[in-house]
Structures are given as structure tokens and as C-alpha cells.
XYZ file of N, CA and C in Angstrom:
273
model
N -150.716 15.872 -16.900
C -152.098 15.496 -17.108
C -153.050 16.545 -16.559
N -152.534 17.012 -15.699
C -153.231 18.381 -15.013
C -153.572 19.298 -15.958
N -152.635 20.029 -17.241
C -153.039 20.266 -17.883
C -154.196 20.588 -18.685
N -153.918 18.917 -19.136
C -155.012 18.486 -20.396
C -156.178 18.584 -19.648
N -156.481 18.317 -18.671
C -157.744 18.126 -17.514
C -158.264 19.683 -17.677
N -157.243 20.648 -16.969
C -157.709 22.122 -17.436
C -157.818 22.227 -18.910
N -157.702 22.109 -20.025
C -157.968 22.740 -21.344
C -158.924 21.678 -22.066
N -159.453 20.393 -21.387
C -160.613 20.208 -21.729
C -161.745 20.459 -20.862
N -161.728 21.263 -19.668
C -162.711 21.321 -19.506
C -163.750 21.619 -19.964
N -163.895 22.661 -21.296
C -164.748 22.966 -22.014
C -164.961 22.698 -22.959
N -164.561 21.849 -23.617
C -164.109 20.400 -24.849
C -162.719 21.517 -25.025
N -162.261 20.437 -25.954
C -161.153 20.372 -26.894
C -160.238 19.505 -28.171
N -160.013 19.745 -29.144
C -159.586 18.878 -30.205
C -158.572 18.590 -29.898
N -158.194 17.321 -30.142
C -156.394 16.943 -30.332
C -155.533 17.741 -30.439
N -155.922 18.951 -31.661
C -154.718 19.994 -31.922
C -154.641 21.068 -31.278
N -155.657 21.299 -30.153
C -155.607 22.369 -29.276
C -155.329 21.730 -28.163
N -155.411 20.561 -28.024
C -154.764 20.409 -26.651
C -153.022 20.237 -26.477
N -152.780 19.754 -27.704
C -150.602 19.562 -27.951
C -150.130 21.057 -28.515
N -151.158 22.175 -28.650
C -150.744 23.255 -28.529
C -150.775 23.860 -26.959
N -152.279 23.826 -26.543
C -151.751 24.107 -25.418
C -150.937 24.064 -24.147
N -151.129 22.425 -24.392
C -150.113 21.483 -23.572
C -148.821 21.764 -23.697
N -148.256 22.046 -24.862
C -147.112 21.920 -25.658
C -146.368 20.542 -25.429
N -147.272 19.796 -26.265
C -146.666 18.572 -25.953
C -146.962 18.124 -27.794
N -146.240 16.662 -28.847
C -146.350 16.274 -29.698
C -147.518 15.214 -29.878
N -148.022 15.095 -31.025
C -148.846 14.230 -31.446
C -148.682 12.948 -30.464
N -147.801 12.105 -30.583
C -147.811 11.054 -30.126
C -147.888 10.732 -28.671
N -147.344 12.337 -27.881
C -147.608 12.051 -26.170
C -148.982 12.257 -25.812
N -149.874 13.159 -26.959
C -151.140 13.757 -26.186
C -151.699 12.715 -26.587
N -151.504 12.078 -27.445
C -152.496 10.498 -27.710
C -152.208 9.734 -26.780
N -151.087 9.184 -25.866
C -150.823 8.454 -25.359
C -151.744 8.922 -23.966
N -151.602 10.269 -23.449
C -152.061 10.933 -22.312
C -153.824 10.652 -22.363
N -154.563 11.285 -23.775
C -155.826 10.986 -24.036
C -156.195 9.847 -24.117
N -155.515 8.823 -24.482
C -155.705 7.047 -24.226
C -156.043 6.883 -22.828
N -155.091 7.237 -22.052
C -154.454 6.725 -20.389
C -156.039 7.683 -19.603
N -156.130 8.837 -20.423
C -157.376 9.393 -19.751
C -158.948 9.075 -19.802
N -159.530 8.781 -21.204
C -160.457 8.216 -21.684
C -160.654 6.845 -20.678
N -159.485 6.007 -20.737
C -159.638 4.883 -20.672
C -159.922 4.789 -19.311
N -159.145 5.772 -18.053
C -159.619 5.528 -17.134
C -160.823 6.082 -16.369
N -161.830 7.064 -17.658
C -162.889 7.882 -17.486
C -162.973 8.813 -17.084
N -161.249 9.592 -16.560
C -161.505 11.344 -16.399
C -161.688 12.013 -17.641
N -161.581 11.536 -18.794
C -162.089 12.313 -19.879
C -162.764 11.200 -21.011
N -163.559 12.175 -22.110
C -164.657 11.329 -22.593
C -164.446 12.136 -23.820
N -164.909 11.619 -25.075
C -165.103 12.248 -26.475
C -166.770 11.879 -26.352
N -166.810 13.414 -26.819
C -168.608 14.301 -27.162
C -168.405 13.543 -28.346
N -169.499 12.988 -28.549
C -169.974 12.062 -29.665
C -171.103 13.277 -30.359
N -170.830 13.196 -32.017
C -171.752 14.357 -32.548
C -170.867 15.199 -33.290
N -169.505 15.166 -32.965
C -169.001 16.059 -33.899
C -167.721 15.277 -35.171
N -168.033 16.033 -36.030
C -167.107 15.720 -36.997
C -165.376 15.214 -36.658
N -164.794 15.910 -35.683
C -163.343 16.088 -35.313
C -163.523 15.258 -34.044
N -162.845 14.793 -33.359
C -162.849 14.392 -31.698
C -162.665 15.131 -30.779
N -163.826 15.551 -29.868
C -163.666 16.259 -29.239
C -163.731 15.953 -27.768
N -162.788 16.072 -26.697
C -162.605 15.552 -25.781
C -163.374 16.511 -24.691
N -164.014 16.307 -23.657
C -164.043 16.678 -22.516
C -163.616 15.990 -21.295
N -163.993 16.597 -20.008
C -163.665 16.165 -18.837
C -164.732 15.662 -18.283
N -164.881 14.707 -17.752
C -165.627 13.870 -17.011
C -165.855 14.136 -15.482
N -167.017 13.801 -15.047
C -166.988 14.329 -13.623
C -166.002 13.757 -12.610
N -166.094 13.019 -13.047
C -164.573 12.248 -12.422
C -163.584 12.580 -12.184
N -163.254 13.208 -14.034
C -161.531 13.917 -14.435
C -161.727 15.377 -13.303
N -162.857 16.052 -13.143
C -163.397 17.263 -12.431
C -162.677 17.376 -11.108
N -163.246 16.412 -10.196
C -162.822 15.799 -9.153
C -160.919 15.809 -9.038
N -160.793 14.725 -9.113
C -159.001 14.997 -9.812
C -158.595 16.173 -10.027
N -159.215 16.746 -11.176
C -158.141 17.835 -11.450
C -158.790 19.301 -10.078
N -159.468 19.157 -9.384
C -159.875 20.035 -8.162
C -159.141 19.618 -7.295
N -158.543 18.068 -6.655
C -157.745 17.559 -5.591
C -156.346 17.946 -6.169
N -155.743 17.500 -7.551
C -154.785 17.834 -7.930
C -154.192 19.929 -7.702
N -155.497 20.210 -7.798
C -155.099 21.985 -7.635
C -154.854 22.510 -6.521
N -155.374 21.726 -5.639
C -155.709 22.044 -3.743
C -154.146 21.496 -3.850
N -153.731 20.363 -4.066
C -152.219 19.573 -3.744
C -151.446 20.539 -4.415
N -151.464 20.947 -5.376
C -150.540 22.470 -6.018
C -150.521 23.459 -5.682
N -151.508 23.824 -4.857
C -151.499 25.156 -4.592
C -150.930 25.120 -2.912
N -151.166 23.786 -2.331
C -150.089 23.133 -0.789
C -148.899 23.494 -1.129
N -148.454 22.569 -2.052
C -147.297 22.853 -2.066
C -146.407 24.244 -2.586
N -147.232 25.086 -3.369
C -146.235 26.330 -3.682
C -146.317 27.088 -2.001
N -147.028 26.702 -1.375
C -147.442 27.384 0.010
C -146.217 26.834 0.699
N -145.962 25.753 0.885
C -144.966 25.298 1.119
C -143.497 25.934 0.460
N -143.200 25.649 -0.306
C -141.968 26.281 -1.126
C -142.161 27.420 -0.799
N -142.973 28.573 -0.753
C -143.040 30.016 -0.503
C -142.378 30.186 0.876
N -142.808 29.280 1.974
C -142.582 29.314 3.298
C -141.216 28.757 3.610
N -140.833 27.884 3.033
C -139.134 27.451 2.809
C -138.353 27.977 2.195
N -138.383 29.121 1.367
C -137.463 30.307 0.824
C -137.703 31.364 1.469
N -138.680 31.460 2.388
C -138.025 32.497 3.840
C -137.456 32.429 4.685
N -137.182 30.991 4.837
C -136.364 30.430 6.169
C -134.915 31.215 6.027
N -134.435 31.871 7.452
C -132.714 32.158 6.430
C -132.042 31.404 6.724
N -131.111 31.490 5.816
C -130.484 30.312 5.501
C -129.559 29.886 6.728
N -129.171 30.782 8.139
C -128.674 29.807 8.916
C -129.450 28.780 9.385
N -130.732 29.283 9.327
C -131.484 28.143 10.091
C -131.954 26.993 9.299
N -132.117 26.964 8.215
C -132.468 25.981 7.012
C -130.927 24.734 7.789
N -129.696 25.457 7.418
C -128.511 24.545 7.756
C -128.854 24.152 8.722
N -129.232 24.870 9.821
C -129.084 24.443 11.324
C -130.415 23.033 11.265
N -131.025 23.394 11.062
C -131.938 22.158 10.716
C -131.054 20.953 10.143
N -130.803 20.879 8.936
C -130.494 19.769 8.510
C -129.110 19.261 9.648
């Protein structure tokens, strides 16, 4: 969902988002349902096609979600230097 959050931030159609996503028709509908519905994203009313954006809401989220991703590769970075006697010796 992180994703879709990044590639609408600046709108996006259905078919650019299951390209970018690389995901099929039927999951990005299911994902854009689950998102709309809970108001991190919204369809711009006005255009011919559906065009989705992000909501200040979805904004929020997908900024806490990036801070929590970018923890954890910090993490993983710092646990594949450990050497490995001491990783064992730990557990």
C-alpha cells in the first residue's frame, strides 16, 4: 500500500498505478477500495478517467510508514555487520 500512496501522490489512473505497482486489475481495485474507503486516498472529481490522489491523511501514513522503513533497513544494515561469532554468541 506504501506504494500506491507514493505513485498517487500526484494523481494517478488505475492503469498507472498496477503498472507501477506491478500488481493486476483486481488487487489494485481491491487496495483502492480499502484506501478510498478509509480516506488516505480520494478520486479528483472532473476528469473523464478516475483519477486517484492522496489525501492528507494517506500523506501522513505514507511519511510514518517511510520513517518505519527507513528504521528498519538501519537496522538490518547494523545486523549484517555483527560477525557472525557474536550474532551466535547472542542467541
Amino acid at each position: 500500500m506504501l506504494d500506491i500512496l507514493r505513485i498517487v501522490q500526484d494523481g494517478a489512473t488505475k492503469t498507472e498505478i498496477v503498472y507501477r505497482a506491478n500488481l493486476n486489475f483486481l488487487m489494485a481495485e481491491h487496495y483502492l477500495s480499502s484506501l478510498v474507503k478509509s480516506g488516505l486516498v480520494y478520486v479528483q472529481p472532473g476528469y473523464a478517467t478516475r483519477l486517484y490522489k492522496i489525501a492528507e491523511k494517506g500523506r501522513n501514513l505514507m511519511k510514518a510508514l517511510t520513517e518505519v522503513q527507513t528504521e528498519l533497513r538501519g537496522l538490518l544494515t547494523q545486523t549484517s555487520k555483527v560477525p557472525r561469532e557474536s550474532a551466535l554468541a547472542v542467541a
